[in-house]
Amino acid sequence: MKVRKAVLKDIPKVVSIHEERFSGFFLSSLGSAFLKIFYTAFLKSPAVLLVLEDDDEVKGFAAGSRDNRGFFKKLLKNNIFQFAFAGLKLLFSRPLALKRMAANSSKSKKSDLIFAELLSIATLKNKKGYGKILLDEFEKEISSQNIDKLPISLTTDFDENIKVVEFYKDCGYQIHEIFESFQKRKMYRFIKILK
């Protein structure tokens, strides 16, 4: 078992795992083609995309940013043509999805908190501790280039999410705030100070 930086050939498996584990979530509703563009964008700095391999097969991934200041703007700029094409398709097929992305983007700018961020982590179902291993390696990756000593932030659902909340607490994350995202979805923001 090993965790490594993702490469382009890993993206289809990352998308597959995302779709399996987050089937009812907004990003999944945008389709495989959008998810492929989205996660491919994480192969370029300042993004981070790690995969966990077991038996020579990708079994999980963790995606995030080293610094939330202007992160999504940089992600978009680094991949402007791919996202422009995806946005054009969404404009005609799912215009409300574009409205939601714009609303979420404007909300995220209101925070004064500066942090590295775990944006997505998922593994295939297992009893081997893949999630903990991936989270530990994500933290090490962030620490390796964390000049500003930024904490790591992550968000997760407030409702019906006890197991996940307890997992993050057991891993040293503390609740920083409870807030509402798009359509009044109640969320936790967790923070962990890296040593």
Short mmCIF file of C-alpha atoms in Angstrom, two decimals:
data_model
loop_
_atom_site.label_atom_id
_atom_site.label_comp_id
_atom_site.label_asym_id
_atom_site.label_seq_id
_atom_site.Cartn_x
_atom_site.Cartn_y
_atom_site.Cartn_z
CA MET A 1 0.00 0.00 0.00
CA LYS A 2 1.32 3.45 -0.89
CA VAL A 3 0.19 7.04 -1.31
CA ARG A 4 1.64 9.12 -4.13
CA LYS A 5 0.96 12.22 -6.18
CA ALA A 6 -1.66 11.55 -8.84
CA VAL A 7 -0.85 11.52 -12.53
CA LEU A 8 -3.12 11.90 -15.55
CA LYS A 9 -3.75 8.17 -15.94
CA ASP A 10 -5.24 8.10 -12.40
CA ILE A 11 -8.03 10.57 -13.20
CA PRO A 12 -10.62 8.04 -14.53
CA LYS A 13 -10.31 6.01 -11.31
CA VAL A 14 -10.50 9.17 -9.16
CA VAL A 15 -13.69 10.14 -11.00
CA SER A 16 -15.11 6.64 -10.57
CA ILE A 17 -14.43 6.65 -6.82
CA HIS A 18 -15.89 10.16 -6.51
CA GLU A 19 -19.08 9.09 -8.29
CA GLU A 20 -19.42 5.97 -6.16
CA ARG A 21 -18.84 7.68 -2.81
CA PHE A 22 -20.55 11.03 -3.51
CA SER A 23 -23.44 9.90 -5.70
CA GLY A 24 -25.98 12.37 -4.31
CA PHE A 25 -23.67 15.40 -4.21
CA PHE A 26 -23.67 18.48 -6.43
CA LEU A 27 -20.34 17.89 -8.21
CA SER A 28 -21.39 14.34 -9.10
CA SER A 29 -24.57 15.70 -10.65
CA LEU A 30 -22.44 17.63 -13.16
CA GLY A 31 -21.35 14.34 -14.74
CA SER A 32 -18.19 12.36 -15.40
CA ALA A 33 -16.90 14.72 -18.09
CA PHE A 34 -16.97 17.69 -15.69
CA LEU A 35 -15.38 15.65 -12.87
CA LYS A 36 -12.57 14.62 -15.22
CA ILE A 37 -11.81 18.27 -16.00
CA PHE A 38 -12.15 19.22 -12.33
CA TYR A 39 -9.75 16.60 -10.97
CA THR A 40 -7.31 16.99 -13.87
CA ALA A 41 -7.00 20.63 -12.79
CA PHE A 42 -5.71 19.38 -9.41
CA LEU A 43 -2.61 17.97 -11.08
CA LYS A 44 -1.20 21.52 -11.35
CA SER A 45 0.13 23.65 -8.51
CA PRO A 46 -1.13 25.13 -6.19
CA ALA A 47 -3.51 22.17 -6.02
CA VAL A 48 -2.74 18.80 -4.43
CA LEU A 49 -4.09 15.46 -5.62
CA LEU A 50 -2.90 12.27 -3.94
CA VAL A 51 -3.96 8.69 -4.63
CA LEU A 52 -3.74 5.62 -2.45
CA GLU A 53 -2.74 2.41 -4.21
CA ASP A 54 -3.24 -1.08 -2.85
CA ASP A 55 -2.50 -4.20 -4.91
CA ASP A 56 -1.39 -1.88 -7.76
CA GLU A 57 -4.85 -0.32 -8.01
CA VAL A 58 -6.05 3.15 -6.98
CA LYS A 59 -8.38 2.71 -4.01
CA GLY A 60 -8.78 6.32 -2.87
CA PHE A 61 -7.81 9.95 -3.35
CA ALA A 62 -7.44 13.24 -1.51
CA ALA A 63 -7.70 16.63 -3.26
CA GLY A 64 -7.04 20.05 -1.83
CA SER A 65 -5.19 23.32 -1.83
CA ARG A 66 -2.04 24.55 -0.17
CA ASP A 67 -3.60 28.01 0.40
CA ASN A 68 -7.23 29.07 0.06
CA ARG A 69 -6.38 32.65 -0.98
CA GLY A 70 -7.60 32.85 -4.57
CA PHE A 71 -7.32 29.08 -4.99
CA PHE A 72 -10.32 28.52 -7.24
CA LYS A 73 -9.41 31.54 -9.34
CA LYS A 74 -5.92 30.03 -9.88
CA LEU A 75 -7.43 26.60 -10.60
CA LEU A 76 -9.68 28.16 -13.22
CA LYS A 77 -6.88 30.28 -14.73
CA ASN A 78 -4.54 27.27 -15.00
CA ASN A 79 -7.23 25.32 -16.88
CA ILE A 80 -9.23 28.09 -18.55
CA PHE A 81 -10.03 26.35 -21.84
CA GLN A 82 -11.17 23.09 -20.23
CA PHE A 83 -13.42 24.90 -17.74
CA ALA A 84 -14.74 27.28 -20.43
CA PHE A 85 -15.79 24.30 -22.54
CA ALA A 86 -17.41 22.59 -19.53
CA GLY A 87 -19.15 25.85 -18.56
CA LEU A 88 -20.52 26.29 -22.06
CA LYS A 89 -22.00 22.79 -21.97
CA LEU A 90 -23.53 23.49 -18.55
CA LEU A 91 -24.96 26.80 -19.74
CA PHE A 92 -27.17 24.92 -22.18
CA SER A 93 -27.80 21.73 -20.21
CA ARG A 94 -27.86 22.90 -16.56
CA PRO A 95 -27.87 26.71 -16.23
CA LEU A 96 -28.90 26.54 -12.56
CA ALA A 97 -25.68 24.62 -11.83
CA LEU A 98 -23.66 27.62 -13.03
CA LYS A 99 -25.74 29.88 -10.77
CA ARG A 100 -24.99 27.61 -7.81
CA MET A 101 -21.25 27.61 -8.54
CA ALA A 102 -21.24 31.40 -8.71
CA ALA A 103 -23.17 31.63 -5.42
CA ASN A 104 -20.76 29.25 -3.67
CA SER A 105 -17.79 31.15 -5.08
CA SER A 106 -19.01 34.49 -3.76
CA LYS A 107 -19.73 32.99 -0.32
CA SER A 108 -16.23 31.52 -0.03
CA LYS A 109 -14.66 34.98 -0.55
CA LYS A 110 -16.27 36.31 2.66
CA SER A 111 -14.04 34.30 5.00
CA ASP A 112 -11.05 36.05 6.56
CA LEU A 113 -9.57 32.74 7.66
CA ILE A 114 -6.46 31.68 5.73
CA PHE A 115 -5.82 27.94 5.46
CA ALA A 116 -4.77 24.98 3.38
CA GLU A 117 -7.86 22.97 2.53
CA LEU A 118 -8.87 19.36 2.09
CA LEU A 119 -11.61 19.69 -0.50
CA SER A 120 -12.36 16.05 -1.22
CA ILE A 121 -11.30 12.69 0.19
CA ALA A 122 -12.81 9.34 -0.71
CA THR A 123 -11.87 5.68 -0.72
CA LEU A 124 -13.45 2.49 -1.87
CA LYS A 125 -15.12 0.67 1.01
CA ASN A 126 -12.50 -1.18 3.02
CA LYS A 127 -11.46 -2.33 6.46
CA LYS A 128 -7.81 -1.31 5.99
CA GLY A 129 -7.91 2.30 7.20
CA TYR A 130 -7.49 3.87 3.75
CA GLY A 131 -9.14 7.12 4.84
CA LYS A 132 -6.83 7.66 7.80
CA ILE A 133 -3.74 6.79 5.73
CA LEU A 134 -4.76 9.23 2.98
CA LEU A 135 -5.54 12.00 5.47
CA ASP A 136 -2.17 11.55 7.20
CA GLU A 137 -0.34 11.70 3.86
CA PHE A 138 -2.32 14.75 2.76
CA GLU A 139 -1.28 16.51 5.98
CA LYS A 140 2.37 15.54 5.40
CA GLU A 141 2.20 16.85 1.82
CA ILE A 142 0.76 20.17 2.99
CA SER A 143 3.35 20.42 5.81
CA SER A 144 6.23 19.83 3.38
CA GLN A 145 5.64 23.19 1.66
CA ASN A 146 3.71 25.10 4.32
CA ILE A 147 5.92 28.19 4.60
CA ASP A 148 3.13 30.27 6.19
CA LYS A 149 2.30 27.53 8.74
CA LEU A 150 -1.33 27.49 7.63
CA PRO A 151 -3.81 25.20 9.38
CA ILE A 152 -5.78 22.67 7.34
CA SER A 153 -9.49 23.27 6.93
CA LEU A 154 -12.20 20.94 5.68
CA THR A 155 -15.97 21.05 5.54
CA THR A 156 -18.49 18.29 5.98
CA ASP A 157 -22.23 17.96 6.41
CA PHE A 158 -23.80 18.72 9.78
CA ASP A 159 -26.85 16.49 9.49
CA GLU A 160 -26.76 12.67 9.61
CA ASN A 161 -22.97 12.57 9.48
CA ILE A 162 -21.91 11.39 12.94
CA LYS A 163 -19.40 8.77 11.75
CA VAL A 164 -17.53 11.25 9.54
CA VAL A 165 -17.57 13.98 12.20
CA GLU A 166 -16.14 11.56 14.77
CA PHE A 167 -13.48 10.42 12.30
CA TYR A 168 -12.21 13.98 11.83
CA LYS A 169 -12.30 14.67 15.57
CA ASP A 170 -10.30 11.46 16.19
CA CYS A 171 -7.74 12.72 13.64
CA GLY A 172 -7.19 15.94 15.60
CA TYR A 173 -9.57 18.30 13.78
CA GLN A 174 -11.65 20.75 15.82
CA ILE A 175 -14.92 22.39 14.88
CA HIS A 176 -14.21 25.98 13.89
CA GLU A 177 -17.72 26.97 12.83
CA ILE A 178 -21.13 25.80 11.71
CA PHE A 179 -22.42 27.59 8.63
CA GLU A 180 -24.96 27.35 5.84
CA SER A 181 -23.90 26.73 2.26
CA PHE A 182 -26.06 26.85 -0.87
CA GLN A 183 -29.78 26.29 -0.23
CA LYS A 184 -29.29 26.49 3.55
CA ARG A 185 -27.30 23.24 3.76
CA LYS A 186 -25.84 23.12 7.28
CA MET A 187 -22.09 22.42 7.35
CA TYR A 188 -19.20 22.07 9.79
CA ARG A 189 -15.86 23.72 9.14
CA PHE A 190 -13.05 21.81 10.86
CA ILE A 191 -9.56 23.16 11.44
CA LYS A 192 -6.34 21.38 12.39
CA ILE A 193 -3.14 23.17 13.34
CA LEU A 194 -0.19 21.28 11.85
CA LYS A 195 2.88 20.65 14.00
#
